[in-house]
Amino acid sequence: MSNVVKKMNQKKYDKIKQAFAMTAGKMASNLYMRTISEAMMGMMPIMMISSVASLLNAINFWGIKPFFQSIGLTKLFEQINAMTISIVAVYVAILISYKLAINLKHDPLNATIVGTLSFFILSNLSVEDKTQFLNLVDLGSAGIFVAMIGGLLGTRLYIFFMEKKLTIKMPDSVPPVVQKTFESILPGILVATVMGGIFLLVSLSSQASMINLINTLLQKPLLSLGSNIFAAMFIVTFIELIWFFGIHGVLAIYPVLMMVYQQPQMANLEAYSAGQALPFLFTTGFILNNRGARSFAVALLAIFKCKSEQLKSVGKLSVIPSMFGISEPVKFGLPQIMNIRMLIPLMLTPAVSVFSAWLLTIIGFLPYQNGVNLPTGFPIIFGGFLTNGWQGIVAQLVQLILCVLIYIPFMKSQDLAYLEEEKAVFETKNKQ
């Protein structure tokens, strides 16, 4: 009878897993969501360079800052930031145009040029003393959504016109390199005309500029949707729910995270680099870096509180990886995947951890995250210090304690179950 029940439960799990896998697959395979996600991942070198320069420029103890100023390093750090995070929208437009062309299996060079051109056409020119120039405000984090739209729309239209053969035909005797150059001229002109028309219509509207229009229609609604603790708690809970069925939660919802939280992340880094007040609480870093050291808590409990040999082995194998945010040894070794006993703490610990970070922030203890991007595998505690100062260390220790407390009864239950299994195996061997 128990085998029948197990088979029925397994079928239910398989159906749920399939449903989650299909949903995650659709999100990940959507052409434009995938393009945005890949482009934002491609931004990592730029963000890391700016993060390092910002951190070094922010050092203000032991006389280091005056020393940096005296030897010209401060000016260097400011220049690096000006050419990275302060014009981040330009890089976004380039990468989105390039990634879309690659995903559509089209020659990326001219498509990238036209996509980037589309962003510039949609951007406003500032005028001062009869001099026209592009304002860094429009090229920074505030212009990211314009860069996304310009890159996606301009590149897609260019490829559409190329596919429809709306090109200048050259004789066969003309070298292929020259042919390709002339082929791109007419589609480029058509795209520039369309973008110019959009710019003109927007400039005549009450919004006056593309940034204002997008801010009203897209950016503000998205920020309102994500800028609350309940949305943050839901996201981190959903990530672990997907993990329960063996699907990488962060990768599955990464496009959504990029759309909603990456612009605030970049805005914070831009403000931090300029020594200004940080504008956003909810960022990509806040969501992903405040889920708590869940796997590390499990590893500690497995080593020091559990008696089962299996759990002790898992704890010893996973304790060091979990210190660097690598959760797979715990998730697959315990296991947490498809283990109903672990579902509640799996989903509860990140939600409670994010809530604790939010609570520490609104009471004024924990500062906003500075937008510094930490690479995958960055050690816990030290990462909190880089993004939130010494208060970040305290916050992560609080989260670790909360995770340990939540997991204690569930690990105890798992330990007892494994002890029974190990006892049965031992008795069976003795009988033989």
XYZ file of C-alpha atoms in Angstrom:
432
model
C 0.000 0.000 0.000
C 2.813 2.387 0.938
C 4.437 1.829 -2.466
C 1.187 2.787 -4.197
C 0.951 5.980 -2.150
C 4.577 6.802 -2.914
C 3.979 6.326 -6.643
C 0.905 8.570 -6.499
C 2.829 11.253 -4.626
C 5.699 10.963 -7.083
C 3.294 11.511 -9.985
C 1.940 14.635 -8.271
C 5.456 15.947 -7.714
C 6.339 15.231 -11.334
C 3.297 17.172 -12.582
C 4.070 20.172 -10.371
C 7.721 20.079 -11.340
C 6.772 19.927 -15.012
C 4.463 22.942 -14.587
C 7.203 24.981 -12.905
C 9.747 23.854 -15.484
C 7.452 24.920 -18.343
C 6.802 28.324 -16.768
C 10.484 28.908 -16.063
C 11.366 27.642 -19.524
C 8.962 30.064 -21.218
C 10.396 32.974 -19.252
C 13.966 31.969 -20.013
C 13.311 31.211 -23.688
C 11.401 34.410 -24.511
C 13.578 36.146 -27.087
C 13.463 39.629 -25.603
C 13.590 38.591 -21.942
C 16.549 36.343 -22.733
C 18.272 39.147 -24.617
C 17.846 41.578 -21.702
C 19.047 38.965 -19.228
C 22.137 38.107 -21.307
C 22.926 41.784 -21.858
C 22.714 42.531 -18.138
C 24.955 39.571 -17.377
C 27.353 40.928 -19.982
C 27.409 44.192 -18.009
C 29.228 42.450 -15.158
C 32.776 43.570 -16.152
C 31.647 47.206 -16.371
C 29.828 46.988 -13.036
C 32.774 45.262 -11.357
C 35.259 47.868 -12.603
C 33.014 50.671 -11.352
C 32.406 48.852 -8.047
C 36.141 48.494 -7.353
C 36.812 52.139 -8.256
C 33.910 53.290 -6.051
C 35.073 51.214 -3.081
C 38.650 52.480 -3.354
C 37.455 56.058 -3.737
C 35.275 55.697 -0.624
C 38.160 54.684 1.676
C 38.454 57.435 4.265
C 40.570 56.250 7.194
C 44.250 56.169 8.239
C 44.861 59.137 5.940
C 44.364 57.021 2.837
C 41.942 59.391 1.078
C 44.229 62.471 1.293
C 47.096 60.261 0.106
C 45.072 59.090 -2.904
C 44.198 62.726 -3.687
C 47.829 63.840 -3.460
C 49.053 61.249 -5.972
C 46.115 61.662 -8.362
C 44.373 58.352 -7.714
C 41.126 60.038 -6.671
C 40.929 61.729 -10.065
C 41.612 58.364 -11.708
C 38.810 56.663 -9.736
C 36.408 59.473 -10.669
C 37.378 59.153 -14.339
C 36.816 55.389 -14.266
C 33.376 55.880 -12.715
C 32.517 58.604 -15.219
C 33.323 56.246 -18.084
C 31.552 53.220 -16.603
C 28.532 53.658 -14.335
C 27.891 57.284 -15.370
C 27.314 56.222 -18.996
C 25.959 52.762 -18.221
C 22.972 53.204 -20.579
C 25.356 53.328 -23.567
C 26.796 49.929 -22.655
C 23.283 48.551 -22.136
C 22.220 49.714 -25.608
C 25.332 48.176 -27.196
C 24.979 44.833 -25.415
C 21.238 44.509 -25.977
C 21.653 45.264 -29.695
C 24.517 42.781 -29.959
C 22.772 40.000 -28.003
C 19.523 40.393 -29.948
C 21.362 40.157 -33.262
C 23.175 37.025 -32.058
C 19.916 35.459 -30.811
C 18.300 36.187 -34.194
C 21.345 34.644 -35.918
C 22.202 37.837 -37.754
C 25.509 39.601 -38.362
C 25.912 41.580 -35.113
C 28.243 44.390 -36.190
C 25.923 46.635 -38.194
C 22.909 45.619 -36.104
C 24.733 46.757 -32.955
C 25.675 50.069 -34.558
C 22.088 50.738 -35.639
C 20.655 49.648 -32.278
C 23.033 51.961 -30.412
C 22.241 54.760 -32.860
C 18.540 54.252 -32.071
C 19.219 54.855 -28.391
C 21.103 58.068 -29.133
C 18.310 59.316 -31.424
C 15.761 58.732 -28.668
C 17.910 60.605 -26.127
C 17.492 64.344 -25.571
C 20.198 66.862 -26.404
C 20.891 69.480 -23.761
C 21.767 73.053 -24.772
C 23.949 75.471 -22.852
C 25.503 78.645 -24.300
C 24.488 77.475 -27.780
C 26.422 74.233 -27.228
C 24.565 70.955 -27.674
C 25.595 67.907 -25.671
C 24.305 64.647 -24.258
C 23.713 64.947 -20.532
C 25.377 62.271 -18.376
C 22.089 61.992 -16.466
C 20.440 60.639 -19.623
C 23.352 58.288 -20.286
C 23.476 56.935 -16.729
C 21.065 54.679 -14.858
C 18.128 56.985 -15.662
C 18.512 56.126 -19.357
C 18.632 52.341 -19.004
C 15.027 51.748 -20.078
C 15.469 54.067 -23.093
C 18.592 52.056 -23.952
C 16.623 48.806 -23.686
C 13.828 50.058 -25.936
C 16.169 51.706 -28.423
C 18.429 48.669 -28.575
C 15.606 46.138 -28.914
C 13.394 48.112 -31.296
C 16.169 49.538 -33.453
C 17.956 46.210 -33.844
C 14.742 44.279 -34.507
C 13.614 46.766 -37.168
C 17.039 46.717 -38.806
C 17.030 42.921 -39.032
C 13.414 42.995 -40.289
C 14.337 45.370 -43.123
C 17.381 43.256 -43.953
C 15.259 40.099 -44.088
C 12.768 41.857 -46.379
C 15.681 42.685 -48.724
C 15.127 46.434 -48.419
C 18.757 46.964 -49.302
C 20.895 48.581 -51.969
C 21.829 45.968 -54.573
C 25.398 45.964 -55.750
C 26.856 44.173 -58.799
C 28.381 40.745 -58.215
C 31.794 42.129 -59.129
C 31.800 44.280 -55.967
C 33.770 42.682 -53.091
C 31.616 41.064 -50.353
C 32.880 43.496 -47.692
C 31.714 46.477 -49.752
C 28.400 44.745 -50.536
C 27.672 44.239 -46.829
C 28.455 47.876 -46.123
C 26.038 49.127 -48.783
C 23.380 46.575 -47.792
C 23.203 48.086 -44.315
C 22.743 51.695 -45.493
C 19.055 51.673 -46.467
C 17.858 49.593 -43.452
C 19.888 51.932 -41.228
C 18.256 54.997 -42.795
C 14.788 53.463 -42.360
C 15.450 52.659 -38.692
C 16.828 56.159 -38.062
C 13.713 57.626 -39.697
C 11.392 55.551 -37.505
C 13.337 56.460 -34.360
C 13.394 60.100 -35.361
C 9.614 59.996 -35.812
C 9.185 58.476 -32.350
C 11.490 61.129 -30.862
C 9.527 63.914 -32.569
C 6.145 62.611 -31.381
C 7.379 62.229 -27.817
C 8.992 65.688 -27.809
C 5.647 67.221 -28.856
C 3.775 65.381 -26.085
C 3.312 66.518 -22.495
C 6.176 64.207 -21.418
C 8.671 66.147 -23.620
C 11.330 63.391 -23.562
C 11.593 59.627 -23.927
C 13.041 59.285 -20.428
C 10.032 61.096 -18.913
C 7.589 59.007 -20.961
C 9.185 55.682 -20.018
C 9.519 56.798 -16.415
C 5.754 57.433 -16.324
C 4.544 54.416 -18.302
C 7.081 51.724 -17.443
C 9.751 52.546 -14.891
C 7.533 53.884 -12.103
C 4.999 51.005 -12.332
C 7.813 48.425 -12.288
C 9.505 50.084 -9.322
C 6.186 50.344 -7.501
C 5.577 46.660 -8.161
C 8.927 45.617 -6.729
C 9.599 48.304 -4.127
C 7.936 46.671 -1.155
C 8.929 44.008 1.316
C 6.112 41.660 0.325
C 7.333 41.511 -3.281
C 10.885 40.869 -2.066
C 9.745 38.095 0.277
C 7.617 36.521 -2.442
C 10.525 36.512 -4.913
C 13.024 34.834 -2.570
C 10.375 32.321 -1.460
C 9.487 31.524 -5.062
C 13.182 31.032 -5.907
C 13.459 28.307 -3.264
C 10.111 26.767 -4.234
C 11.449 26.298 -7.753
C 14.657 24.860 -6.290
C 12.547 22.300 -4.397
C 11.659 20.770 -7.764
C 15.276 20.733 -8.915
C 15.138 23.890 -11.058
C 17.742 26.602 -10.489
C 15.564 29.318 -8.946
C 17.740 32.374 -9.543
C 18.418 31.513 -13.191
C 14.718 30.844 -13.760
C 13.571 34.304 -12.642
C 16.738 36.239 -13.525
C 15.092 38.116 -16.442
C 12.378 39.411 -14.093
C 14.971 40.464 -11.515
C 16.876 42.363 -14.190
C 13.780 44.174 -15.440
C 12.585 45.288 -11.999
C 15.654 45.635 -9.784
C 18.757 46.191 -11.915
C 18.056 49.831 -12.720
C 17.792 50.707 -8.989
C 21.000 48.714 -8.420
C 22.859 50.785 -11.008
C 21.321 54.015 -9.719
C 22.636 53.251 -6.225
C 26.122 52.517 -7.542
C 26.035 55.721 -9.568
C 25.000 57.736 -6.489
C 27.592 55.973 -4.321
C 30.328 56.762 -6.848
C 29.290 60.418 -6.793
C 29.127 60.549 -2.988
C 25.370 61.194 -3.051
C 22.511 59.720 -0.998
C 21.477 56.264 -2.210
C 17.959 56.453 -3.724
C 16.714 52.838 -3.613
C 16.253 50.254 -0.875
C 15.106 47.387 -3.093
C 17.773 46.415 -5.621
C 19.081 43.214 -7.184
C 21.756 43.101 -4.493
C 19.256 43.601 -1.673
C 17.101 40.733 -2.951
C 19.871 38.217 -3.685
C 22.379 39.102 -0.959
C 19.933 39.161 1.947
C 18.499 35.663 1.623
C 20.631 34.582 4.562
C 23.397 32.000 4.877
C 20.844 29.174 4.668
C 23.138 26.442 3.411
C 25.867 27.432 5.866
C 23.326 27.167 8.713
C 22.333 23.682 7.533
C 25.982 22.614 7.279
C 26.715 23.818 10.824
C 23.689 22.008 12.229
C 24.586 18.843 10.335
C 28.098 18.854 11.788
C 27.447 19.918 15.374
C 23.834 18.955 16.145
C 23.040 15.890 14.086
C 24.033 12.312 14.921
C 23.339 10.725 11.555
C 26.486 9.786 9.658
C 24.872 10.829 6.392
C 24.068 14.320 7.645
C 27.492 14.738 9.242
C 29.110 13.781 5.938
C 26.939 16.249 4.016
C 27.772 18.968 6.546
C 31.524 18.411 6.278
C 31.407 18.376 2.483
C 29.213 21.493 2.193
C 30.433 23.769 5.001
C 33.230 25.421 2.987
C 31.283 25.778 -0.317
C 28.309 27.208 1.608
C 30.556 29.912 3.076
C 30.970 31.119 -0.502
C 27.252 30.993 -1.296
C 27.388 27.650 -3.119
C 24.261 25.790 -2.047
C 24.237 22.794 -4.395
C 26.065 20.393 -2.012
C 23.350 20.969 0.607
C 20.453 21.045 -1.825
C 21.415 17.791 -3.510
C 23.281 16.116 -0.659
C 20.812 16.511 2.220
C 18.730 16.528 0.019
C 16.430 19.560 0.077
C 15.189 18.867 -3.427
C 11.968 16.821 -3.469
C 12.254 16.377 0.305
C 8.926 17.481 1.780
C 10.465 17.600 5.263
C 12.717 20.442 4.102
C 10.182 22.453 2.078
C 9.032 24.768 4.885
C 12.491 25.885 6.096
C 13.715 26.035 2.502
C 11.081 28.666 1.704
C 10.870 30.317 5.121
C 14.540 31.135 5.778
C 15.127 33.472 2.792
C 11.826 35.279 3.427
C 12.654 35.830 7.099
C 16.209 36.894 6.221
C 15.050 39.482 3.682
C 12.446 40.723 6.152
C 15.126 41.132 8.837
C 17.289 43.183 6.428
C 14.315 45.376 5.567
C 13.471 45.836 9.253
C 17.064 46.763 10.119
C 16.986 49.261 7.239
C 13.734 51.025 8.101
C 14.741 51.460 11.751
C 17.870 53.226 10.511
C 20.518 50.666 11.435
C 21.331 49.126 8.044
C 22.223 51.590 5.254
C 20.982 51.096 1.710
C 23.137 48.774 -0.380
C 25.676 50.810 -2.299
C 25.098 49.001 -5.584
C 28.519 47.334 -5.584
C 28.293 44.114 -7.605
C 29.716 41.051 -5.916
C 30.769 38.112 -8.112
C 29.203 34.693 -7.656
C 30.960 32.763 -4.910
C 31.845 35.812 -2.830
C 32.210 34.841 0.865
C 29.400 35.635 3.287
C 29.991 38.280 5.977
C 32.759 39.948 3.933
C 30.216 40.604 1.175
C 27.934 42.293 3.713
C 30.787 44.594 4.708
C 31.467 45.673 1.107
C 27.819 46.451 0.314
C 26.571 47.804 3.670
C 29.633 48.536 5.808
C 30.083 47.042 9.283
C 26.293 47.061 9.667
C 26.158 44.540 6.820
C 28.279 42.146 8.886
C 25.836 42.417 11.791
C 22.857 41.951 9.461
C 24.318 38.776 7.950
C 25.137 37.367 11.385
C 21.536 38.044 12.454
C 20.313 36.273 9.321
C 22.590 33.306 10.013
C 21.200 32.985 13.551
C 17.630 33.185 12.252
C 18.350 30.491 9.654
C 19.873 28.211 12.302
C 16.885 28.675 14.626
C 14.377 27.961 11.850
C 16.210 24.853 10.660
C 16.759 23.261 14.105
C 13.435 21.343 14.405
C 13.461 20.296 10.742
C 17.065 19.112 10.854
C 16.246 17.215 14.040
C 13.386 15.477 12.254
C 15.609 14.672 9.274
C 18.317 13.408 11.626
C 15.916 11.028 13.367
C 14.708 9.688 10.020
C 18.249 9.021 8.830
C 19.213 7.447 12.162
C 16.318 4.988 11.761
C 17.481 4.160 8.236
C 21.092 3.723 9.338
C 19.977 1.556 12.252
C 17.944 -0.642 9.888
C 20.899 -0.994 7.526
C 23.198 -1.885 10.450
C 20.781 -4.558 11.734
C 20.409 -6.009 8.260
C 24.176 -6.314 7.886
C 24.484 -8.002 11.296
C 21.815 -10.547 10.384
C 23.750 -11.436 7.275
